[in-house]
PDB file of N, CA, C and O and ligand atoms in Angstrom:
ATOM      1  N   MET A 132     -63.631  -6.860   0.806  1.00 90.00           N
ATOM      2  CA  MET A 132     -63.208  -5.686   1.576  1.00 90.00           C
ATOM      3  C   MET A 132     -63.914  -5.683   2.925  1.00 90.00           C
ATOM      4  O   MET A 132     -65.137  -5.790   2.999  1.00 90.00           O
ATOM      5  N   PHE A 133     -63.154  -5.519   3.978  1.00 95.00           N
ATOM      6  CA  PHE A 133     -63.744  -5.434   5.309  1.00 95.00           C
ATOM      7  C   PHE A 133     -64.075  -3.984   5.639  1.00 95.00           C
ATOM      8  O   PHE A 133     -63.427  -3.067   5.154  1.00 95.00           O
ATOM      9  N   ILE A 134     -65.078  -3.787   6.455  1.00 97.00           N
ATOM     10  CA  ILE A 134     -65.532  -2.443   6.807  1.00 97.00           C
ATOM     11  C   ILE A 134     -65.423  -2.262   8.315  1.00 97.00           C
ATOM     12  O   ILE A 134     -65.818  -3.132   9.092  1.00 97.00           O
ATOM     13  N   CYS A 135     -64.890  -1.114   8.703  1.00 97.00           N
ATOM     14  CA  CYS A 135     -64.721  -0.803  10.120  1.00 97.00           C
ATOM     15  C   CYS A 135     -66.077  -0.734  10.814  1.00 97.00           C
ATOM     16  O   CYS A 135     -67.005  -0.083  10.331  1.00 97.00           O
ATOM     17  N   GLY A 136     -66.193  -1.410  11.924  1.00 97.00           N
ATOM     18  CA  GLY A 136     -67.450  -1.444  12.653  1.00 97.00           C
ATOM     19  C   GLY A 136     -67.819  -0.131  13.305  1.00 97.00           C
ATOM     20  O   GLY A 136     -68.978   0.084  13.654  1.00 97.00           O
ATOM     21  N   SER A 137     -66.847   0.761  13.450  1.00 96.00           N
ATOM     22  CA  SER A 137     -67.119   2.043  14.105  1.00 96.00           C
ATOM     23  C   SER A 137     -67.540   3.127  13.117  1.00 96.00           C
ATOM     24  O   SER A 137     -68.450   3.888  13.384  1.00 96.00           O
ATOM     25  N   CYS A 138     -66.873   3.194  11.973  1.00 98.00           N
ATOM     26  CA  CYS A 138     -67.126   4.297  11.039  1.00 98.00           C
ATOM     27  C   CYS A 138     -67.683   3.811   9.703  1.00 98.00           C
ATOM     28  O   CYS A 138     -67.983   4.632   8.840  1.00 98.00           O
ATOM     29  N   SER A 139     -67.794   2.518   9.504  1.00 98.00           N
ATOM     30  CA  SER A 139     -68.349   1.941   8.277  1.00 98.00           C
ATOM     31  C   SER A 139     -67.555   2.321   7.034  1.00 98.00           C
ATOM     32  O   SER A 139     -68.104   2.421   5.939  1.00 98.00           O
ATOM     33  N   LYS A 140     -66.260   2.535   7.204  1.00 98.00           N
ATOM     34  CA  LYS A 140     -65.392   2.787   6.052  1.00 98.00           C
ATOM     35  C   LYS A 140     -64.428   1.619   5.881  1.00 98.00           C
ATOM     36  O   LYS A 140     -64.207   0.843   6.794  1.00 98.00           O
ATOM     37  N   TYR A 141     -63.852   1.572   4.690  1.00 97.00           N
ATOM     38  CA  TYR A 141     -62.838   0.555   4.468  1.00 97.00           C
ATOM     39  C   TYR A 141     -61.585   0.883   5.272  1.00 97.00           C
ATOM     40  O   TYR A 141     -61.379   2.024   5.681  1.00 97.00           O
ATOM     41  N   GLU A 142     -60.753  -0.137   5.435  1.00 96.00           N
ATOM     42  CA  GLU A 142     -59.560   0.042   6.267  1.00 96.00           C
ATOM     43  C   GLU A 142     -58.696   1.223   5.798  1.00 96.00           C
ATOM     44  O   GLU A 142     -58.182   1.983   6.611  1.00 96.00           O
ATOM     45  N   GLN A 143     -58.557   1.390   4.484  1.00 95.00           N
ATOM     46  CA  GLN A 143     -57.703   2.460   3.968  1.00 95.00           C
ATOM     47  C   GLN A 143     -58.256   3.839   4.301  1.00 95.00           C
ATOM     48  O   GLN A 143     -57.513   4.805   4.424  1.00 95.00           O
ATOM     49  N   GLN A 144     -59.575   3.956   4.398  1.00 97.00           N
ATOM     50  CA  GLN A 144     -60.186   5.268   4.650  1.00 97.00           C
ATOM     51  C   GLN A 144     -60.500   5.494   6.126  1.00 97.00           C
ATOM     52  O   GLN A 144     -60.822   6.599   6.532  1.00 97.00           O
ATOM     53  N   CYS A 145     -60.428   4.435   6.912  1.00 97.00           N
ATOM     54  CA  CYS A 145     -60.773   4.517   8.327  1.00 97.00           C
ATOM     55  C   CYS A 145     -59.754   5.377   9.067  1.00 97.00           C
ATOM     56  O   CYS A 145     -58.559   5.172   8.933  1.00 97.00           O
ATOM     57  N   GLU A 146     -60.248   6.329   9.819  1.00 97.00           N
ATOM     58  CA  GLU A 146     -59.360   7.180  10.617  1.00 97.00           C
ATOM     59  C   GLU A 146     -59.579   6.960  12.109  1.00 97.00           C
ATOM     60  O   GLU A 146     -59.192   7.773  12.934  1.00 97.00           O
ATOM     61  N   CYS A 147     -60.217   5.873  12.454  1.00 97.00           N
ATOM     62  CA  CYS A 147     -60.408   5.543  13.866  1.00 97.00           C
ATOM     63  C   CYS A 147     -59.055   5.249  14.521  1.00 97.00           C
ATOM     64  O   CYS A 147     -58.109   4.858  13.846  1.00 97.00           O
ATOM     65  N   GLU A 148     -59.013   5.426  15.800  1.00 96.00           N
ATOM     66  CA  GLU A 148     -57.835   5.024  16.542  1.00 96.00           C
ATOM     67  C   GLU A 148     -57.766   3.503  16.521  1.00 96.00           C
ATOM     68  O   GLU A 148     -58.735   2.830  16.871  1.00 96.00           O
ATOM     69  N   ARG A 149     -56.639   2.972  16.085  1.00 96.00           N
ATOM     70  CA  ARG A 149     -56.564   1.529  15.854  1.00 96.00           C
ATOM     71  C   ARG A 149     -55.805   0.835  16.966  1.00 96.00           C
ATOM     72  O   ARG A 149     -54.631   1.125  17.215  1.00 96.00           O
ATOM     73  N   TYR A 150     -56.503  -0.035  17.602  1.00 96.00           N
ATOM     74  CA  TYR A 150     -55.841  -0.881  18.587  1.00 96.00           C
ATOM     75  C   TYR A 150     -56.593  -2.194  18.657  1.00 96.00           C
ATOM     76  O   TYR A 150     -57.749  -2.306  18.257  1.00 96.00           O
ATOM     77  N   CYS A 151     -55.909  -3.188  19.189  1.00 97.00           N
ATOM     78  CA  CYS A 151     -56.467  -4.536  19.197  1.00 97.00           C
ATOM     79  C   CYS A 151     -57.696  -4.623  20.106  1.00 97.00           C
ATOM     80  O   CYS A 151     -57.670  -4.176  21.253  1.00 97.00           O
ATOM     81  N   MET A 152     -58.753  -5.216  19.580  1.00 96.00           N
ATOM     82  CA  MET A 152     -59.999  -5.374  20.329  1.00 96.00           C
ATOM     83  C   MET A 152     -59.800  -6.247  21.574  1.00 96.00           C
ATOM     84  O   MET A 152     -60.488  -6.071  22.573  1.00 96.00           O
ATOM     85  N   LEU A 153     -58.858  -7.139  21.516  1.00 97.00           N
ATOM     86  CA  LEU A 153     -58.694  -8.102  22.603  1.00 97.00           C
ATOM     87  C   LEU A 153     -57.688  -7.648  23.649  1.00 97.00           C
ATOM     88  O   LEU A 153     -57.947  -7.742  24.847  1.00 97.00           O
ATOM     89  N   CYS A 154     -56.538  -7.168  23.210  1.00 97.00           N
ATOM     90  CA  CYS A 154     -55.468  -6.885  24.172  1.00 97.00           C
ATOM     91  C   CYS A 154     -55.051  -5.415  24.182  1.00 97.00           C
ATOM     92  O   CYS A 154     -54.140  -5.054  24.918  1.00 97.00           O
ATOM     93  N   GLN A 155     -55.689  -4.566  23.357  1.00 97.00           N
ATOM     94  CA  GLN A 155     -55.414  -3.129  23.308  1.00 97.00           C
ATOM     95  C   GLN A 155     -54.009  -2.803  22.801  1.00 97.00           C
ATOM     96  O   GLN A 155     -53.565  -1.665  22.913  1.00 97.00           O
ATOM     97  N   SER A 156     -53.320  -3.776  22.267  1.00 97.00           N
ATOM     98  CA  SER A 156     -52.031  -3.510  21.647  1.00 97.00           C
ATOM     99  C   SER A 156     -52.225  -2.781  20.322  1.00 97.00           C
ATOM    100  O   SER A 156     -53.288  -2.873  19.708  1.00 97.00           O
ATOM    101  N   ASP A 157     -51.200  -2.018  19.893  1.00 95.00           N
ATOM    102  CA  ASP A 157     -51.281  -1.425  18.560  1.00 95.00           C
ATOM    103  C   ASP A 157     -50.235  -2.042  17.621  1.00 95.00           C
ATOM    104  O   ASP A 157     -49.919  -1.495  16.584  1.00 95.00           O
ATOM    105  N   TYR A 158     -49.729  -3.188  17.984  1.00 94.00           N
ATOM    106  CA  TYR A 158     -48.691  -3.833  17.190  1.00 94.00           C
ATOM    107  C   TYR A 158     -49.294  -4.528  15.969  1.00 94.00           C
ATOM    108  O   TYR A 158     -50.043  -5.496  16.100  1.00 94.00           O
ATOM    109  N   ARG A 159     -48.999  -3.978  14.797  1.00 95.00           N
ATOM    110  CA  ARG A 159     -49.460  -4.543  13.513  1.00 95.00           C
ATOM    111  C   ARG A 159     -50.956  -4.834  13.541  1.00 95.00           C
ATOM    112  O   ARG A 159     -51.409  -5.930  13.178  1.00 95.00           O
ATOM    113  N   VAL A 160     -51.715  -3.845  13.933  1.00 97.00           N
ATOM    114  CA  VAL A 160     -53.163  -3.992  14.024  1.00 97.00           C
ATOM    115  C   VAL A 160     -53.781  -3.927  12.630  1.00 97.00           C
ATOM    116  O   VAL A 160     -53.423  -3.077  11.825  1.00 97.00           O
ATOM    117  N   ARG A 161     -54.677  -4.841  12.360  1.00 97.00           N
ATOM    118  CA  ARG A 161     -55.370  -4.874  11.068  1.00 97.00           C
ATOM    119  C   ARG A 161     -56.855  -5.129  11.288  1.00 97.00           C
ATOM    120  O   ARG A 161     -57.259  -5.783  12.244  1.00 97.00           O
ATOM    121  N   LEU A 162     -57.636  -4.618  10.340  1.00 97.00           N
ATOM    122  CA  LEU A 162     -59.077  -4.831  10.369  1.00 97.00           C
ATOM    123  C   LEU A 162     -59.405  -6.269   9.957  1.00 97.00           C
ATOM    124  O   LEU A 162     -58.879  -6.777   8.974  1.00 97.00           O
ATOM    125  N   CYS A 163     -60.288  -6.894  10.705  1.00 96.00           N
ATOM    126  CA  CYS A 163     -60.710  -8.245  10.373  1.00 96.00           C
ATOM    127  C   CYS A 163     -62.184  -8.255  10.000  1.00 96.00           C
ATOM    128  O   CYS A 163     -62.884  -7.252  10.085  1.00 96.00           O
ATOM    129  N   GLU A 164     -62.653  -9.414   9.575  1.00 93.00           N
ATOM    130  CA  GLU A 164     -63.958  -9.448   8.919  1.00 93.00           C
ATOM    131  C   GLU A 164     -65.127  -9.134   9.837  1.00 93.00           C
ATOM    132  O   GLU A 164     -66.213  -8.813   9.361  1.00 93.00           O
ATOM    133  N   ASP A 165     -64.928  -9.174  11.149  1.00 94.00           N
ATOM    134  CA  ASP A 165     -66.020  -8.811  12.052  1.00 94.00           C
ATOM    135  C   ASP A 165     -66.105  -7.307  12.293  1.00 94.00           C
ATOM    136  O   ASP A 165     -66.960  -6.851  13.042  1.00 94.00           O
ATOM    137  N   GLY A 166     -65.209  -6.534  11.656  1.00 96.00           N
ATOM    138  CA  GLY A 166     -65.286  -5.082  11.755  1.00 96.00           C
ATOM    139  C   GLY A 166     -64.464  -4.496  12.880  1.00 96.00           C
ATOM    140  O   GLY A 166     -64.544  -3.300  13.139  1.00 96.00           O
ATOM    141  N   TYR A 167     -63.686  -5.322  13.543  1.00 96.00           N
ATOM    142  CA  TYR A 167     -62.822  -4.839  14.610  1.00 96.00           C
ATOM    143  C   TYR A 167     -61.369  -5.021  14.210  1.00 96.00           C
ATOM    144  O   TYR A 167     -61.041  -5.841  13.339  1.00 96.00           O
ATOM    145  N   TYR A 168     -60.509  -4.279  14.916  1.00 97.00           N
ATOM    146  CA  TYR A 168     -59.073  -4.399  14.674  1.00 97.00           C
ATOM    147  C   TYR A 168     -58.454  -5.362  15.680  1.00 97.00           C
ATOM    148  O   TYR A 168     -58.826  -5.385  16.847  1.00 97.00           O
ATOM    149  N   TYR A 169     -57.509  -6.136  15.165  1.00 97.00           N
ATOM    150  CA  TYR A 169     -56.787  -7.081  16.028  1.00 97.00           C
ATOM    151  C   TYR A 169     -55.305  -7.027  15.708  1.00 97.00           C
ATOM    152  O   TYR A 169     -54.923  -6.864  14.540  1.00 97.00           O
ATOM    153  N   CYS A 170     -54.487  -7.204  16.731  1.00 97.00           N
ATOM    154  CA  CYS A 170     -53.046  -7.213  16.519  1.00 97.00           C
ATOM    155  C   CYS A 170     -52.619  -8.549  15.911  1.00 97.00           C
ATOM    156  O   CYS A 170     -53.395  -9.508  15.856  1.00 97.00           O
ATOM    157  N   LYS A 171     -51.374  -8.585  15.510  1.00 96.00           N
ATOM    158  CA  LYS A 171     -50.873  -9.782  14.841  1.00 96.00           C
ATOM    159  C   LYS A 171     -50.976 -11.014  15.744  1.00 96.00           C
ATOM    160  O   LYS A 171     -51.410 -12.081  15.306  1.00 96.00           O
ATOM    161  N   ASP A 172     -50.591 -10.870  16.987  1.00 96.00           N
ATOM    162  CA  ASP A 172     -50.603 -12.025  17.884  1.00 96.00           C
ATOM    163  C   ASP A 172     -52.011 -12.566  18.081  1.00 96.00           C
ATOM    164  O   ASP A 172     -52.234 -13.782  18.055  1.00 96.00           O
ATOM    165  N   CYS A 173     -52.976 -11.678  18.283  1.00 97.00           N
ATOM    166  CA  CYS A 173     -54.346 -12.133  18.504  1.00 97.00           C
ATOM    167  C   CYS A 173     -54.948 -12.698  17.228  1.00 97.00           C
ATOM    168  O   CYS A 173     -55.717 -13.655  17.270  1.00 97.00           O
ATOM    169  N   ARG A 174     -54.591 -12.134  16.091  1.00 96.00           N
ATOM    170  CA  ARG A 174     -55.092 -12.690  14.833  1.00 96.00           C
ATOM    171  C   ARG A 174     -54.603 -14.122  14.653  1.00 96.00           C
ATOM    172  O   ARG A 174     -55.354 -15.004  14.254  1.00 96.00           O
ATOM    173  N   GLU A 175     -53.340 -14.326  14.955  1.00 96.00           N
ATOM    174  CA  GLU A 175     -52.806 -15.686  14.797  1.00 96.00           C
ATOM    175  C   GLU A 175     -53.408 -16.623  15.832  1.00 96.00           C
ATOM    176  O   GLU A 175     -53.738 -17.766  15.537  1.00 96.00           O
ATOM    177  N   ALA A 176     -53.588 -16.143  17.050  1.00 96.00           N
ATOM    178  CA  ALA A 176     -54.117 -16.985  18.113  1.00 96.00           C
ATOM    179  C   ALA A 176     -55.572 -17.378  17.847  1.00 96.00           C
ATOM    180  O   ALA A 176     -55.993 -18.488  18.156  1.00 96.00           O
ATOM    181  N   CYS A 177     -56.333 -16.461  17.286  1.00 92.00           N
ATOM    182  CA  CYS A 177     -57.774 -16.687  17.085  1.00 92.00           C
ATOM    183  C   CYS A 177     -58.110 -17.052  15.646  1.00 92.00           C
ATOM    184  O   CYS A 177     -59.279 -17.237  15.305  1.00 92.00           O
ATOM    185  N   ASP A 178     -57.085 -17.095  14.784  1.00 94.00           N
ATOM    186  CA  ASP A 178     -57.282 -17.433  13.378  1.00 94.00           C
ATOM    187  C   ASP A 178     -58.177 -16.426  12.664  1.00 94.00           C
ATOM    188  O   ASP A 178     -58.987 -16.781  11.815  1.00 94.00           O
ATOM    189  N   PHE A 179     -58.061 -15.143  13.044  1.00 92.00           N
ATOM    190  CA  PHE A 179     -58.747 -14.079  12.290  1.00 92.00           C
ATOM    191  C   PHE A 179     -57.896 -13.721  11.088  1.00 92.00           C
ATOM    192  O   PHE A 179     -56.675 -13.728  11.156  1.00 92.00           O
ATOM    193  N   ARG A 180     -58.565 -13.340  10.025  1.00 90.00           N
ATOM    194  CA  ARG A 180     -57.842 -12.999   8.800  1.00 90.00           C
ATOM    195  C   ARG A 180     -58.014 -11.519   8.472  1.00 90.00           C
ATOM    196  O   ARG A 180     -59.115 -11.002   8.512  1.00 90.00           O
ATOM    197  N   SER A 181     -56.907 -10.877   8.113  1.00 91.00           N
ATOM    198  CA  SER A 181     -56.966  -9.515   7.610  1.00 91.00           C
ATOM    199  C   SER A 181     -56.845  -9.572   6.091  1.00 91.00           C
ATOM    200  O   SER A 181     -56.521 -10.609   5.525  1.00 91.00           O
ATOM    201  N   GLU A 182     -57.108  -8.456   5.463  1.00 85.00           N
ATOM    202  CA  GLU A 182     -56.878  -8.386   4.029  1.00 85.00           C
ATOM    203  C   GLU A 182     -55.395  -8.223   3.778  1.00 85.00           C
ATOM    204  O   GLU A 182     -54.679  -7.671   4.610  1.00 85.00           O
ATOM    205  N   GLU A 183     -54.953  -8.652   2.636  1.00 77.00           N
ATOM    206  CA  GLU A 183     -53.524  -8.510   2.290  1.00 77.00           C
ATOM    207  C   GLU A 183     -53.213  -7.095   1.873  1.00 77.00           C
ATOM    208  O   GLU A 183     -54.044  -6.405   1.348  1.00 77.00           O
TER     209      GLU A 183
HETATM  210 ZN1   ZN B 390     -63.093   3.254  11.430  1.00 67.55          ZN
HETATM  211 ZN1   ZN B 391     -54.180  -8.328  20.486  1.00 67.55          ZN
END
């Protein structure tokens, strides 16, 4: 389980405003293992993994 770097909660409980750490997009943003949210394009480009 990944934990949000801002609120230290799991993705399901996190109520932070979610946008991509890299490009500020909100398109299919998911929490990754470093505790930040990334959009689908940046996750694929940087090989970050979200939870299923
Ligand atoms: Zn959060
Ligand atoms: Zn992005």
